Amino acid sequence: MGRLIAGRMVRLVATLLLVTFVTFMATSLLPGDPVNALIPIEAQQDREFVEQVREEWGFNDPLLVRYGRWLGDAVRGDLGDSYVTGRPIIDEITPRLPVTGELMVVTVLLGILIGVPLGLVSGYREGSRADKAVSAVAQFGLSIPNFVLGLVLIYVFAIKLRWLPATGWTRISDSVTGNLKSVAMPAIALAVAEVAVYLRVLRSDIISTLKENYILSARAKGLKDRFILFRHALRPSSLTLTTLIGLNIAGLITGTIVIEQLFAIPGLGRRLFSAVFQRDYMMVQGLTVLLAAAYVIINATVDFIYIAIDPRIRRRA
Amino acid sequence: MADPTGLRSLQEDGQASALARSPAPFRVRVGRSLWNAFREMPWPTRACASWLVLIVTVAIFADWIPGLQDPNYQGFLFGKSKTLDPPSMEHWLGTDNVSRDILARVVHGARTSLIFAGGVLLCGLVFGGLLGSAAGFLRGRFEAVVMFYVDVSLAFPALVFFLFAITMLNTRGLGIMTVAVALLIIAPYTRIARANSLSVSDREFVTAARAIGTSRPRILVREIIPNVYPTLVAYSLIVAAVLVILEATLSFLGIGVPIPRASWGGDINMARRDIAINVWPMIPPILALVATILSVNVVSDWLRSNAASRSSAL
Amino acid sequence: MPAENASTPGTGPVAVSAGSPLLRVDDLHTSFHVAAGEVRAVRGVSLTLDRGRTLGIVGESGSGKTVLARSIMRLNIGGNVSTSGNVEFEGRDLLDLPLKAMKNLWGTELAMVFQDPMTSLNPVVRVGRQLTEHVRSNLGAGRGEARQMAIDLLREVRIPDAEARLRAFPHELSGGMRQRICIAIALACEPALLFADEPTTALDVTVQHQILNLLGREQRDREMAMILVTHDLGVVAGRTDDTIVMYAGKVVEQAPTRVLFTEMRHPYSEALLRSIPRIGQRSHTRLSAITGRPPDPIDIPPGCPFSPRCPYVQQKCREEPPPLVAAGDGAGGASHLSACWYPVGTDAGRDAFARNLADRLPQTVVVAEGSEFAESAAANAAAEATAANGSFEGGGA
């Protein structure tokens, strides 16, 4: 097992290096001169001044040197300064991280809490009316883009019923109920698709597991149906579910960016957006690296968890 | 395989005849007659398939549909129509906040969606399919380079990469959007194609072709690629729904197709500003969008489950 | 029903008069309704089994033997199954029993060992748990008690280092080891009747023998009844008291095992026997496979189902299904039944065969070549059977 994990670790580090390098390269090989983003248009004719700025920002060094320097800084938490605000990127990101984090965690929890029982029931009662209803709802859930769902929620709960705020964010440290109110609609808008995916995968997994011979032999042993379902069927299926949640993180990151924009939530996604519209290259680069790295690391973690809980893999290595 | 439990226990006893009598591979049947497949669908699936046919048809012939207005004609500038008008004889689905005909915009929005999804899928199928097939068959350094590309592009969440790309390239539009997303979508296509190509390369007919001295490019073209593509086509059905969502999302966020080009997502974003006053203009593009995604999902589910239960053709 | 259940909390046979058999199956039919039609897997099977006795059910793949075993236990689940007939077990009609009451019998009264030990153990649950979870839920044993029981069971099925094995996962054990564990699981609650459904098909030849011996020993020691389902006539030879040969969902021949081998009446039994290699044969003797395939269970031909493949076939066979009747005056007497118009070893059979030979029916040529050794093979098997019976039945009878 140690060897397996070491192999995955090497792969993880390699992927991270590649991702950061590609992101860095893209910024450096831009058709335009990044310096232009730093200097007002009037000053761009002043060659001496431009050269001075280039030297100051280190744009004149060879590419690999600059990558090395940038990476060294990045590892130490310094992703550079925003071209627009001039503040360190990391300082802008830090307060936003818990907001995005909370949104994602709540979404995944909602997805598990609703998706797993539904998937279990509809898989167990395959072909029943309940199963068909759940499957139809899941099909709809997968077919409604999250921003559309968000709009519908805003229309119903914020505009018509006036129960929840349409936009904005209350920090949990300021008010727990306020925080819950502000996380409710965004999380639901994101969670519906997650629920649909989880339950569909779990359902088909349960169905095929229930056809396994070991389920038949468990029945022949005289075990109760419910016991078989939870002890013998759910456990192998939960392995798939773990991987799935990991794989879905990429989609969730995308979804969070969209939903933060729609609900005006001050998270990483919204900052990325404003950076895009302001052409704040450094900020875009920093956030891209951060999100891609987070995605790669989360996936690797899921892999490790998978190794840890599946005895077949655990022993094979 | 969606067997009823009973049949399975039968098969364990070797009585596979119920399946052995299954008809010709589904792929062949589709080629022979899409109509037959259509007739076999249950009615909800049939309704979804009909909707897709309708959407694709109007998207292609949008410019030639008699009576359909120019999607960018703003009647109120000439005193001809009002803004946020409810449905009427002149405007079947009413007008939006700048008095454009909503029906025309929905139809042209379908065109945007179709061009984007079609373009991306085509890139994925062609480049991803070829790269992956070649990588799995040729192995060696070529494979390593291809998989390097795949690994890197799979490490970026789609929207993050897209935002990164449009910032760095500093342009927007349907073309750049299609290319950027195509660059991403090639990766999973390549991965699937490579996996398939690896397993096909091990099969007897490839060994046989090698043994009689067939050249490697020829084997690749004649043996590997035809066996890799059915899976990719099946995969495209799933991807299609994702692409329709993606286009709408990007346009909704204002980073997809630029105004004033019609796009469902862009029009929903436009209508969002008046959500508190008049919610109507938002509804037709939302319905068109959701119906299309739902239809793609339902039809692809049906095709896959039927293909699976008939044979392993897809 | 509840009162009856309460009186038999899994403590083996009680309150049934000694004269009645443990299991009596009457005219059992099982069908599966699939899109292509009705799959008639079992078509009117009757059998009886006494306490502590063993019965072999033999037939090639698709003959309905596994479905028969599962129908008796009511393990064929799904909305598309229909079972009719009568299954009486310890005086209870199993088919009429509410499913809940039926489930109480599973494991405690009726147990089953499945064909493939690779897939009949849950890969992610430790062996110890799988060995005892049903003991704990069925008999209410405590954790420590169950653990001790699991160790005892593992020792009993000859698994070395039992205590360490409890913590193992199934994939860490060999196929034979896993089948031993499956047997231990089936035995754990002391069932009155054990079904062994092709218990050795998935195993190596050397291991097959050990597993069969283990089953035989346990059956004798526990005075448990056993139904051994197999496609291999060689497996039942010497290991079961009675044998039933099934074809296309029907019993085609039924006899005490020893009688079956000495006075085989049905052409299908004969064909099965001819497909087994025998030690006594010259080393390059041709084994004959049975030509053709079993009939489609959705569309079974009229007449004798074996007629399309039978070397003795006559026009009558294709038109009228032969009834299962006493197979004449042999040593089996009334307990030897066969369903054939032209039984092997009778004048009618010899005539039919000669006629086919004269007409040069294709399959008869093959048989003509093989028929000589078929007889010697039968003799061989019978000899082996008698020898084995001698050692086997000492404890059983």
Tab-separated table of C-alpha atoms in Angstrom, chain C residues 142-279:
chain	number	residue	atom	x	y	z
C	142	GLY	CA	-23.768	-12.978	21.382
C	143	ARG	CA	-20.572	-11.599	19.950
C	144	GLY	CA	-18.172	-13.827	21.871
C	145	GLU	CA	-20.311	-16.879	21.389
C	146	ALA	CA	-20.519	-16.217	17.684
C	147	ARG	CA	-16.778	-15.794	17.458
C	148	GLN	CA	-16.116	-19.086	19.165
C	149	MET	CA	-18.654	-20.692	16.896
C	150	ALA	CA	-16.971	-19.253	13.828
C	151	ILE	CA	-13.626	-20.644	14.942
C	152	ASP	CA	-15.165	-24.058	15.568
C	153	LEU	CA	-16.836	-23.997	12.177
C	154	LEU	CA	-13.637	-23.083	10.395
C	155	ARG	CA	-11.822	-25.905	12.152
C	156	GLU	CA	-14.588	-28.246	11.219
C	157	VAL	CA	-14.276	-27.420	7.540
C	158	ARG	CA	-10.521	-27.960	7.923
C	159	ILE	CA	-9.339	-24.407	7.558
C	160	PRO	CA	-5.965	-24.028	9.220
C	161	ASP	CA	-5.197	-21.066	11.442
C	162	ALA	CA	-8.888	-20.413	11.964
C	163	GLU	CA	-8.571	-17.480	14.324
C	164	ALA	CA	-6.429	-15.473	11.929
C	165	ARG	CA	-8.738	-16.249	9.025
C	166	LEU	CA	-11.639	-14.544	10.728
C	167	ARG	CA	-10.078	-11.200	9.950
C	168	ALA	CA	-9.361	-12.029	6.335
C	169	PHE	CA	-11.235	-10.671	3.345
C	170	PRO	CA	-12.509	-13.229	0.834
C	171	HIS	CA	-10.045	-12.261	-1.891
C	172	GLU	CA	-7.195	-13.263	0.382
C	173	LEU	CA	-8.297	-16.884	0.280
C	174	SER	CA	-8.107	-19.510	-2.428
C	175	GLY	CA	-11.179	-20.802	-4.233
C	176	GLY	CA	-11.280	-24.064	-2.294
C	177	MET	CA	-10.843	-22.192	0.960
C	178	ARG	CA	-13.684	-19.870	0.078
C	179	GLN	CA	-15.964	-22.767	-0.756
C	180	ARG	CA	-15.114	-24.300	2.622
C	181	ILE	CA	-16.167	-21.030	4.195
C	182	CYS	CA	-19.392	-21.007	2.207
C	183	ILE	CA	-20.072	-24.509	3.472
C	184	ALA	CA	-19.318	-23.430	7.029
C	185	ILE	CA	-21.724	-20.524	6.612
C	186	ALA	CA	-24.437	-22.847	5.341
C	187	LEU	CA	-23.856	-25.272	8.208
C	188	ALA	CA	-23.661	-22.639	10.916
C	189	CYS	CA	-27.314	-22.755	11.916
C	190	GLU	CA	-27.582	-26.533	11.639
C	191	PRO	CA	-30.027	-26.736	8.746
C	192	ALA	CA	-32.137	-29.836	8.229
C	193	LEU	CA	-31.652	-29.678	4.483
C	194	LEU	CA	-28.654	-28.425	2.580
C	195	PHE	CA	-28.711	-27.593	-1.107
C	196	ALA	CA	-25.352	-27.780	-2.784
C	197	ASP	CA	-25.747	-26.084	-6.142
C	198	GLU	CA	-22.834	-27.180	-8.321
C	199	PRO	CA	-20.505	-26.671	-5.367
C	200	THR	CA	-17.405	-27.765	-7.233
C	201	THR	CA	-17.938	-26.515	-10.773
C	202	ALA	CA	-15.790	-23.438	-10.288
C	203	LEU	CA	-12.950	-25.259	-8.552
C	204	ASP	CA	-9.811	-27.131	-9.557
C	205	VAL	CA	-10.188	-30.858	-10.014
C	206	THR	CA	-8.095	-31.771	-6.977
C	207	VAL	CA	-10.014	-29.359	-4.796
C	208	GLN	CA	-13.339	-30.627	-6.136
C	209	HIS	CA	-12.738	-33.967	-4.579
C	210	GLN	CA	-11.885	-32.519	-1.174
C	211	ILE	CA	-14.959	-30.317	-1.158
C	212	LEU	CA	-17.259	-33.178	-2.092
C	213	ASN	CA	-15.751	-35.315	0.633
C	214	LEU	CA	-16.183	-32.501	3.125
C	215	LEU	CA	-19.831	-32.131	2.161
C	216	GLY	CA	-20.360	-35.878	2.462
C	217	ARG	CA	-18.740	-36.031	5.857
C	218	GLU	CA	-20.705	-33.113	7.230
C	219	GLN	CA	-23.905	-34.521	5.838
C	220	ARG	CA	-23.292	-37.831	7.584
C	221	ASP	CA	-22.101	-36.361	10.886
C	222	ARG	CA	-24.987	-33.987	11.154
C	223	GLU	CA	-27.561	-36.413	9.794
C	224	MET	CA	-28.601	-33.658	7.509
C	225	ALA	CA	-30.444	-34.159	4.245
C	226	MET	CA	-28.660	-32.882	1.184
C	227	ILE	CA	-29.566	-32.137	-2.399
C	228	LEU	CA	-26.522	-32.107	-4.624
C	229	VAL	CA	-27.058	-30.313	-7.906
C	230	THR	CA	-24.488	-31.005	-10.599
C	231	HIS	CA	-23.999	-31.421	-14.300
C	232	ASP	CA	-21.543	-34.234	-13.721
C	233	LEU	CA	-22.891	-37.738	-13.281
C	234	GLY	CA	-19.480	-38.667	-11.919
C	235	VAL	CA	-20.053	-36.391	-8.945
C	236	VAL	CA	-23.214	-38.101	-7.773
C	237	ALA	CA	-21.801	-41.576	-8.329
C	238	GLY	CA	-21.249	-42.967	-4.877
C	239	ARG	CA	-22.164	-39.758	-3.133
C	240	THR	CA	-25.938	-39.704	-3.185
C	241	ASP	CA	-28.607	-42.189	-2.233
C	242	ASP	CA	-30.878	-41.266	-5.091
C	243	THR	CA	-30.407	-39.451	-8.339
C	244	ILE	CA	-32.706	-37.500	-10.581
C	245	VAL	CA	-31.757	-36.731	-14.152
C	246	MET	CA	-33.371	-33.571	-15.472
C	247	TYR	CA	-33.811	-32.399	-19.009
C	248	ALA	CA	-35.630	-29.285	-20.220
C	249	GLY	CA	-37.270	-28.735	-16.864
C	250	LYS	CA	-38.537	-32.279	-16.466
C	251	VAL	CA	-37.389	-35.384	-14.681
C	252	VAL	CA	-36.417	-37.897	-17.345
C	253	GLU	CA	-35.040	-40.582	-15.079
C	254	GLN	CA	-35.071	-41.158	-11.379
C	255	ALA	CA	-33.551	-44.034	-9.437
C	256	PRO	CA	-31.430	-45.030	-6.487
C	257	THR	CA	-27.985	-43.945	-7.610
C	258	ARG	CA	-26.584	-47.460	-7.757
C	259	VAL	CA	-29.474	-48.654	-9.869
C	260	LEU	CA	-29.172	-45.707	-12.197
C	261	PHE	CA	-25.634	-46.618	-13.093
C	262	THR	CA	-26.321	-50.285	-13.579
C	263	GLU	CA	-29.644	-50.082	-15.366
C	264	MET	CA	-29.657	-46.760	-17.121
C	265	ARG	CA	-32.925	-46.445	-19.060
C	266	HIS	CA	-33.044	-42.977	-20.520
C	267	PRO	CA	-30.968	-42.093	-23.594
C	268	TYR	CA	-30.171	-38.713	-22.041
C	269	SER	CA	-28.698	-40.323	-18.918
C	270	GLU	CA	-26.686	-42.542	-21.180
C	271	ALA	CA	-25.471	-39.582	-23.175
C	272	LEU	CA	-24.464	-37.757	-19.983
C	273	LEU	CA	-22.509	-40.751	-18.837
C	274	ARG	CA	-20.744	-41.099	-22.143
C	275	SER	CA	-19.476	-37.552	-21.871
C	276	ILE	CA	-17.471	-38.322	-18.714
C	277	PRO	CA	-13.892	-39.526	-19.145
C	278	ARG	CA	-13.200	-42.744	-17.245
C	279	ILE	CA	-10.002	-44.062	-15.784
